[in-house]
Amino acid sequence: MGAALAGGLLAAGRDLTVVEADPGRRSELARDHPGLDLAATPPPDAADVVLAVKPADGETACRQLTGPERVLSIMAGVTLARLETWLGPSVAVLRAMPNTPALIGAGVSAVAAGTAAADGDLVWAEAVLGAVGVVVRLPEASLDAVTGLSGSGPAYVFLVAEALVEAGVLVGLPRPVSRTLALHTLAGAGRLLLESGEEPETLRAQVTSPGGTTAAGLRVLEARALRSALLEAVAAATERSRELGRSS
């Protein structure tokens, strides 16, 4: 996720320094992003910092910083209160939950502000996250739900894609053809949802003729409780996020 943010910020013309302790990973970043400013340790004058490390390394990374003014964390499960303990009360701390489509600039992120963060700090965080997608502001208490929906959501869609490809093969299509049809159907439906401005239920009704093929397929999905399964999946992922936050 850190690499995705770096790529988005570079594409947006933003100046940044990427801190990476692993020499091998630094070499990969230098190869993938020619001209990128890289360092093995945080520069002493870093005022604006994005923390994109594993949660287990969060405290060490925070305590290595010298005099940051604001810090945006994309570490899963690490609360604002814990970050503020590590960084000190004078630092404006923000916490965000992005998702993997940020890798292609199509992510969606939610950002929450700590006690010392002002509106200007939120605007800065939104500019950082906006380089790789859409951003919404929420209270920290909502971030577990964000994790369950949009953080884990791409995996739900990928599972649907897998199933549709297999279904196409089952009814006689060659696998490459089934893959093309399934993936472009999902991508096109997503674009239609975003660009038409219509509600999902409206678009579903428009493609469902009474007694037609789509109605037959939807009847099976409803009978097999697809809607209920998705509701339970988001709820389960949300609860797991809460558990990880309590144990971090």
mmCIF file of C-alpha atoms in Angstrom:
data_model
loop_
_atom_site.group_PDB
_atom_site.id
_atom_site.type_symbol
_atom_site.label_atom_id
_atom_site.label_comp_id
_atom_site.label_asym_id
_atom_site.label_seq_id
_atom_site.Cartn_x
_atom_site.Cartn_y
_atom_site.Cartn_z
ATOM 1 C CA MET A 1 0.000 0.000 0.000
ATOM 2 C CA GLY A 2 2.916 2.335 0.721
ATOM 3 C CA ALA A 3 4.294 1.733 -2.754
ATOM 4 C CA ALA A 4 0.879 2.500 -4.248
ATOM 5 C CA LEU A 5 0.719 5.809 -2.381
ATOM 6 C CA ALA A 6 4.254 6.691 -3.444
ATOM 7 C CA GLY A 7 3.420 5.974 -7.083
ATOM 8 C CA GLY A 8 0.258 8.058 -6.913
ATOM 9 C CA LEU A 9 2.000 11.001 -5.277
ATOM 10 C CA LEU A 10 4.829 10.924 -7.806
ATOM 11 C CA ALA A 11 2.303 10.852 -10.655
ATOM 12 C CA ALA A 12 0.635 13.893 -9.083
ATOM 13 C CA GLY A 13 3.955 15.744 -9.060
ATOM 14 C CA ARG A 14 4.384 15.700 -5.271
ATOM 15 C CA ASP A 15 7.859 15.756 -3.707
ATOM 16 C CA LEU A 16 8.523 12.974 -1.237
ATOM 17 C CA THR A 17 11.218 10.875 0.393
ATOM 18 C CA VAL A 18 10.594 7.169 0.908
ATOM 19 C CA VAL A 19 12.266 5.641 3.945
ATOM 20 C CA GLU A 20 13.049 1.933 3.542
ATOM 21 C CA ALA A 21 15.480 0.134 5.837
ATOM 22 C CA ASP A 22 15.788 -2.952 3.615
ATOM 23 C CA PRO A 23 18.528 -2.378 0.978
ATOM 24 C CA GLY A 24 16.955 -4.889 -1.380
ATOM 25 C CA ARG A 25 13.582 -3.185 -1.226
ATOM 26 C CA ARG A 26 15.251 0.218 -1.740
ATOM 27 C CA SER A 27 16.840 -1.146 -4.921
ATOM 28 C CA GLU A 28 13.440 -2.341 -6.148
ATOM 29 C CA LEU A 29 11.898 1.071 -5.478
ATOM 30 C CA ALA A 30 14.758 2.829 -7.256
ATOM 31 C CA ARG A 31 14.244 0.563 -10.259
ATOM 32 C CA ASP A 32 10.469 1.012 -10.328
ATOM 33 C CA HIS A 33 10.523 4.773 -9.669
ATOM 34 C CA PRO A 34 13.611 6.380 -11.254
ATOM 35 C CA GLY A 35 14.545 9.615 -9.508
ATOM 36 C CA LEU A 36 12.658 8.785 -6.322
ATOM 37 C CA ASP A 37 14.389 10.168 -3.218
ATOM 38 C CA LEU A 38 15.179 7.169 -0.986
ATOM 39 C CA ALA A 39 16.636 6.951 2.519
ATOM 40 C CA ALA A 40 17.482 4.217 5.015
ATOM 41 C CA THR A 41 16.401 6.282 8.044
ATOM 42 C CA PRO A 42 13.875 9.113 8.496
ATOM 43 C CA PRO A 43 15.300 12.561 7.639
ATOM 44 C CA PRO A 44 15.492 14.819 10.714
ATOM 45 C CA ASP A 45 13.465 17.601 9.086
ATOM 46 C CA ALA A 46 10.468 15.482 8.049
ATOM 47 C CA ALA A 47 7.401 17.516 9.004
ATOM 48 C CA ASP A 48 4.746 15.520 7.130
ATOM 49 C CA VAL A 49 4.986 11.740 7.463
ATOM 50 C CA VAL A 50 2.974 8.819 6.105
ATOM 51 C CA LEU A 51 3.405 5.638 8.134
ATOM 52 C CA ALA A 52 3.038 2.591 5.895
ATOM 53 C CA VAL A 53 4.696 -0.130 7.961
ATOM 54 C CA LYS A 54 3.525 -3.392 9.491
ATOM 55 C CA PRO A 55 1.606 -2.839 12.745
ATOM 56 C CA ALA A 56 4.277 -4.754 14.674
ATOM 57 C CA ASP A 57 6.858 -2.168 13.530
ATOM 58 C CA GLY A 58 4.661 0.841 14.255
ATOM 59 C CA GLU A 59 6.030 1.876 17.634
ATOM 60 C CA THR A 60 9.646 1.602 16.487
ATOM 61 C CA ALA A 61 8.906 3.641 13.361
ATOM 62 C CA CYS A 62 7.118 6.341 15.368
ATOM 63 C CA ARG A 63 9.899 6.678 17.922
ATOM 64 C CA GLN A 64 12.479 7.057 15.142
ATOM 65 C CA LEU A 65 10.788 10.239 13.943
ATOM 66 C CA THR A 66 12.285 13.510 15.143
ATOM 67 C CA GLY A 67 9.917 16.454 15.269
ATOM 68 C CA PRO A 68 7.130 15.561 12.837
ATOM 69 C CA GLU A 69 4.249 18.037 12.698
ATOM 70 C CA ARG A 70 1.662 15.586 11.371
ATOM 71 C CA VAL A 71 1.572 11.866 10.738
ATOM 72 C CA LEU A 72 -0.860 9.865 8.614
ATOM 73 C CA SER A 73 -0.955 6.153 9.471
ATOM 74 C CA ILE A 74 -2.316 3.467 7.168
ATOM 75 C CA MET A 75 -1.477 0.676 9.622
ATOM 76 C CA ALA A 76 -4.403 -1.653 10.205
ATOM 77 C CA GLY A 77 -5.627 -2.003 13.778
ATOM 78 C CA VAL A 78 -3.351 0.621 15.371
ATOM 79 C CA THR A 79 -5.553 3.198 17.090
ATOM 80 C CA LEU A 80 -5.142 6.948 17.142
ATOM 81 C CA ALA A 81 -4.689 6.826 20.923
ATOM 82 C CA ARG A 82 -1.786 4.417 20.608
ATOM 83 C CA LEU A 83 -0.196 6.478 17.835
ATOM 84 C CA GLU A 84 -0.519 9.635 19.922
ATOM 85 C CA THR A 85 1.171 7.885 22.839
ATOM 86 C CA TRP A 86 4.115 6.960 20.638
ATOM 87 C CA LEU A 87 4.369 10.339 18.873
ATOM 88 C CA GLY A 88 3.497 12.793 21.636
ATOM 89 C CA PRO A 89 0.585 15.199 22.200
ATOM 90 C CA SER A 90 1.873 17.966 19.926
ATOM 91 C CA VAL A 91 1.771 15.875 16.742
ATOM 92 C CA ALA A 92 -1.350 15.980 14.560
ATOM 93 C CA VAL A 93 -2.147 12.309 14.009
ATOM 94 C CA LEU A 94 -4.492 10.921 11.369
ATOM 95 C CA ARG A 95 -5.450 7.360 10.607
ATOM 96 C CA ALA A 96 -6.696 5.977 7.286
ATOM 97 C CA MET A 97 -7.952 2.734 5.821
ATOM 98 C CA PRO A 98 -7.253 2.529 2.056
ATOM 99 C CA ASN A 99 -7.842 -0.520 -0.138
ATOM 100 C CA THR A 100 -5.866 -2.394 -2.771
ATOM 101 C CA PRO A 101 -7.332 -0.747 -5.919
ATOM 102 C CA ALA A 102 -5.132 2.181 -4.849
ATOM 103 C CA LEU A 103 -2.454 0.254 -6.775
ATOM 104 C CA ILE A 104 -4.090 1.479 -10.004
ATOM 105 C CA GLY A 105 -5.294 4.846 -8.694
ATOM 106 C CA ALA A 106 -8.841 3.548 -8.139
ATOM 107 C CA GLY A 107 -8.842 3.111 -4.376
ATOM 108 C CA VAL A 108 -11.225 4.384 -1.761
ATOM 109 C CA SER A 109 -10.024 5.484 1.671
ATOM 110 C CA ALA A 110 -11.555 6.668 4.905
ATOM 111 C CA VAL A 111 -9.593 9.024 7.161
ATOM 112 C CA ALA A 112 -10.080 9.885 10.835
ATOM 113 C CA ALA A 113 -8.455 12.683 12.835
ATOM 114 C CA GLY A 114 -6.749 12.491 16.216
ATOM 115 C CA THR A 115 -7.137 14.957 19.075
ATOM 116 C CA ALA A 116 -4.483 17.400 17.871
ATOM 117 C CA ALA A 117 -5.460 17.320 14.191
ATOM 118 C CA ALA A 118 -7.174 20.382 12.718
ATOM 119 C CA ASP A 119 -9.155 20.773 9.507
ATOM 120 C CA GLY A 120 -5.994 21.719 7.620
ATOM 121 C CA ASP A 121 -4.413 18.431 8.638
ATOM 122 C CA LEU A 122 -7.422 16.545 7.292
ATOM 123 C CA VAL A 123 -7.152 18.478 4.024
ATOM 124 C CA TRP A 124 -3.491 17.427 3.779
ATOM 125 C CA ALA A 125 -4.338 13.768 4.442
ATOM 126 C CA GLU A 126 -7.107 13.898 1.851
ATOM 127 C CA ALA A 127 -4.639 15.281 -0.701
ATOM 128 C CA VAL A 128 -2.231 12.415 0.012
ATOM 129 C CA LEU A 129 -4.884 9.704 -0.198
ATOM 130 C CA GLY A 130 -6.638 11.442 -3.080
ATOM 131 C CA ALA A 131 -3.586 10.771 -5.246
ATOM 132 C CA VAL A 132 -4.716 7.139 -5.433
ATOM 133 C CA GLY A 133 -8.503 7.396 -5.308
ATOM 134 C CA VAL A 134 -11.559 8.698 -3.462
ATOM 135 C CA VAL A 135 -11.449 9.802 0.196
ATOM 136 C CA VAL A 136 -14.157 10.139 2.845
ATOM 137 C CA ARG A 137 -13.918 11.560 6.365
ATOM 138 C CA LEU A 138 -15.233 9.472 9.242
ATOM 139 C CA PRO A 139 -14.821 9.205 13.019
ATOM 140 C CA GLU A 140 -12.333 6.545 14.091
ATOM 141 C CA ALA A 141 -15.146 4.396 15.499
ATOM 142 C CA SER A 142 -16.290 3.784 11.901
ATOM 143 C CA LEU A 143 -12.944 2.529 10.573
ATOM 144 C CA ASP A 144 -13.609 -1.094 11.543
ATOM 145 C CA ALA A 145 -16.760 -1.008 9.415
ATOM 146 C CA VAL A 146 -14.754 0.562 6.590
ATOM 147 C CA THR A 147 -12.302 -2.320 6.879
ATOM 148 C CA GLY A 148 -15.136 -4.837 6.665
ATOM 149 C CA LEU A 149 -16.703 -3.179 3.616
ATOM 150 C CA SER A 150 -14.159 -1.455 1.376
ATOM 151 C CA GLY A 151 -10.933 -2.751 2.930
ATOM 152 C CA SER A 152 -11.926 -6.393 2.507
ATOM 153 C CA GLY A 153 -14.439 -5.724 -0.261
ATOM 154 C CA PRO A 154 -12.064 -6.233 -3.211
ATOM 155 C CA ALA A 155 -11.585 -9.847 -2.103
ATOM 156 C CA TYR A 156 -15.357 -10.388 -2.194
ATOM 157 C CA VAL A 157 -15.460 -9.051 -5.748
ATOM 158 C CA PHE A 158 -12.486 -11.201 -6.768
ATOM 159 C CA LEU A 159 -14.300 -14.256 -5.405
ATOM 160 C CA VAL A 160 -17.372 -13.364 -7.493
ATOM 161 C CA ALA A 161 -15.083 -13.005 -10.527
ATOM 162 C CA GLU A 162 -13.599 -16.449 -9.905
ATOM 163 C CA ALA A 163 -17.081 -17.970 -9.627
ATOM 164 C CA LEU A 164 -18.323 -16.281 -12.802
ATOM 165 C CA VAL A 165 -15.331 -17.539 -14.776
ATOM 166 C CA GLU A 166 -15.949 -21.075 -13.528
ATOM 167 C CA ALA A 167 -19.651 -20.739 -14.330
ATOM 168 C CA GLY A 168 -18.871 -19.756 -17.907
ATOM 169 C CA VAL A 169 -16.646 -22.803 -18.298
ATOM 170 C CA LEU A 170 -19.390 -24.993 -16.774
ATOM 171 C CA VAL A 171 -21.910 -23.914 -19.415
ATOM 172 C CA GLY A 172 -19.477 -24.555 -22.251
ATOM 173 C CA LEU A 173 -17.353 -21.461 -22.845
ATOM 174 C CA PRO A 174 -13.567 -21.743 -23.332
ATOM 175 C CA ARG A 175 -11.809 -20.514 -20.176
ATOM 176 C CA PRO A 176 -10.062 -17.517 -21.849
ATOM 177 C CA VAL A 177 -13.379 -16.370 -23.312
ATOM 178 C CA SER A 178 -15.194 -16.882 -20.005
ATOM 179 C CA ARG A 179 -12.510 -14.879 -18.210
ATOM 180 C CA THR A 180 -12.766 -11.984 -20.664
ATOM 181 C CA LEU A 181 -16.559 -11.909 -20.450
ATOM 182 C CA ALA A 182 -16.667 -12.188 -16.645
ATOM 183 C CA LEU A 183 -14.001 -9.590 -15.890
ATOM 184 C CA HIS A 184 -15.298 -7.029 -18.355
ATOM 185 C CA THR A 185 -18.841 -7.583 -17.141
ATOM 186 C CA LEU A 186 -17.747 -6.756 -13.579
ATOM 187 C CA ALA A 187 -15.655 -3.774 -14.676
ATOM 188 C CA GLY A 188 -18.429 -2.420 -16.916
ATOM 189 C CA ALA A 189 -21.096 -2.856 -14.257
ATOM 190 C CA GLY A 190 -18.902 -0.993 -11.773
ATOM 191 C CA ARG A 191 -18.397 1.902 -14.179
ATOM 192 C CA LEU A 192 -22.103 2.022 -14.906
ATOM 193 C CA LEU A 193 -22.871 2.228 -11.195
ATOM 194 C CA LEU A 194 -20.451 5.126 -10.727
ATOM 195 C CA GLU A 195 -21.072 7.064 -13.918
ATOM 196 C CA SER A 196 -24.845 6.718 -14.281
ATOM 197 C CA GLY A 197 -25.641 8.029 -10.820
ATOM 198 C CA GLU A 198 -28.431 5.454 -10.532
ATOM 199 C CA GLU A 199 -29.005 3.344 -7.435
ATOM 200 C CA PRO A 200 -27.930 -0.332 -7.645
ATOM 201 C CA GLU A 201 -31.493 -1.566 -7.290
ATOM 202 C CA THR A 202 -32.604 0.688 -10.186
ATOM 203 C CA LEU A 203 -29.944 -0.665 -12.535
ATOM 204 C CA ARG A 204 -30.714 -4.233 -11.460
ATOM 205 C CA ALA A 205 -34.409 -3.705 -12.257
ATOM 206 C CA GLN A 206 -33.560 -2.218 -15.656
ATOM 207 C CA VAL A 207 -31.702 -5.345 -16.747
ATOM 208 C CA THR A 208 -34.279 -7.772 -15.305
ATOM 209 C CA SER A 209 -37.153 -8.453 -17.684
ATOM 210 C CA PRO A 210 -40.169 -10.228 -16.140
ATOM 211 C CA GLY A 211 -39.828 -13.957 -16.747
ATOM 212 C CA GLY A 212 -36.501 -13.480 -18.534
ATOM 213 C CA THR A 213 -33.032 -14.969 -18.212
ATOM 214 C CA THR A 214 -31.767 -12.472 -15.650
ATOM 215 C CA ALA A 215 -34.814 -13.025 -13.454
ATOM 216 C CA ALA A 216 -34.124 -16.756 -13.528
ATOM 217 C CA GLY A 217 -30.538 -16.234 -12.440
ATOM 218 C CA LEU A 218 -31.412 -13.737 -9.717
ATOM 219 C CA ARG A 219 -34.030 -16.097 -8.331
ATOM 220 C CA VAL A 220 -31.289 -18.680 -7.726
ATOM 221 C CA LEU A 221 -28.964 -16.130 -6.107
ATOM 222 C CA GLU A 222 -31.684 -14.972 -3.735
ATOM 223 C CA ALA A 223 -32.684 -18.564 -2.936
ATOM 224 C CA ARG A 224 -29.040 -19.367 -2.144
ATOM 225 C CA ALA A 225 -28.876 -16.269 0.112
ATOM 226 C CA LEU A 226 -26.160 -14.347 -1.727
ATOM 227 C CA ARG A 227 -27.400 -11.078 -0.218
ATOM 228 C CA SER A 228 -27.347 -12.530 3.304
ATOM 229 C CA ALA A 229 -23.884 -14.017 2.765
ATOM 230 C CA LEU A 230 -22.478 -10.614 1.802
ATOM 231 C CA LEU A 231 -24.111 -8.966 4.820
ATOM 232 C CA GLU A 232 -22.584 -11.588 7.104
ATOM 233 C CA ALA A 233 -19.174 -11.342 5.415
ATOM 234 C CA VAL A 234 -18.938 -7.584 5.995
ATOM 235 C CA ALA A 235 -20.114 -8.029 9.590
ATOM 236 C CA ALA A 236 -17.543 -10.777 10.231
ATOM 237 C CA ALA A 237 -14.680 -8.753 8.751
ATOM 238 C CA THR A 238 -15.751 -5.718 10.782
ATOM 239 C CA GLU A 239 -15.755 -7.715 14.010
ATOM 240 C CA ARG A 240 -12.363 -9.210 13.198
ATOM 241 C CA SER A 241 -10.993 -5.703 12.682
ATOM 242 C CA ARG A 242 -12.307 -4.729 16.132
ATOM 243 C CA GLU A 243 -10.624 -7.772 17.648
ATOM 244 C CA LEU A 244 -7.295 -6.913 16.032
ATOM 245 C CA GLY A 245 -7.577 -3.339 17.325
ATOM 246 C CA ARG A 246 -8.179 -4.546 20.867
ATOM 247 C CA SER A 247 -5.165 -6.872 20.740
ATOM 248 C CA SER A 248 -2.726 -4.416 19.141
#
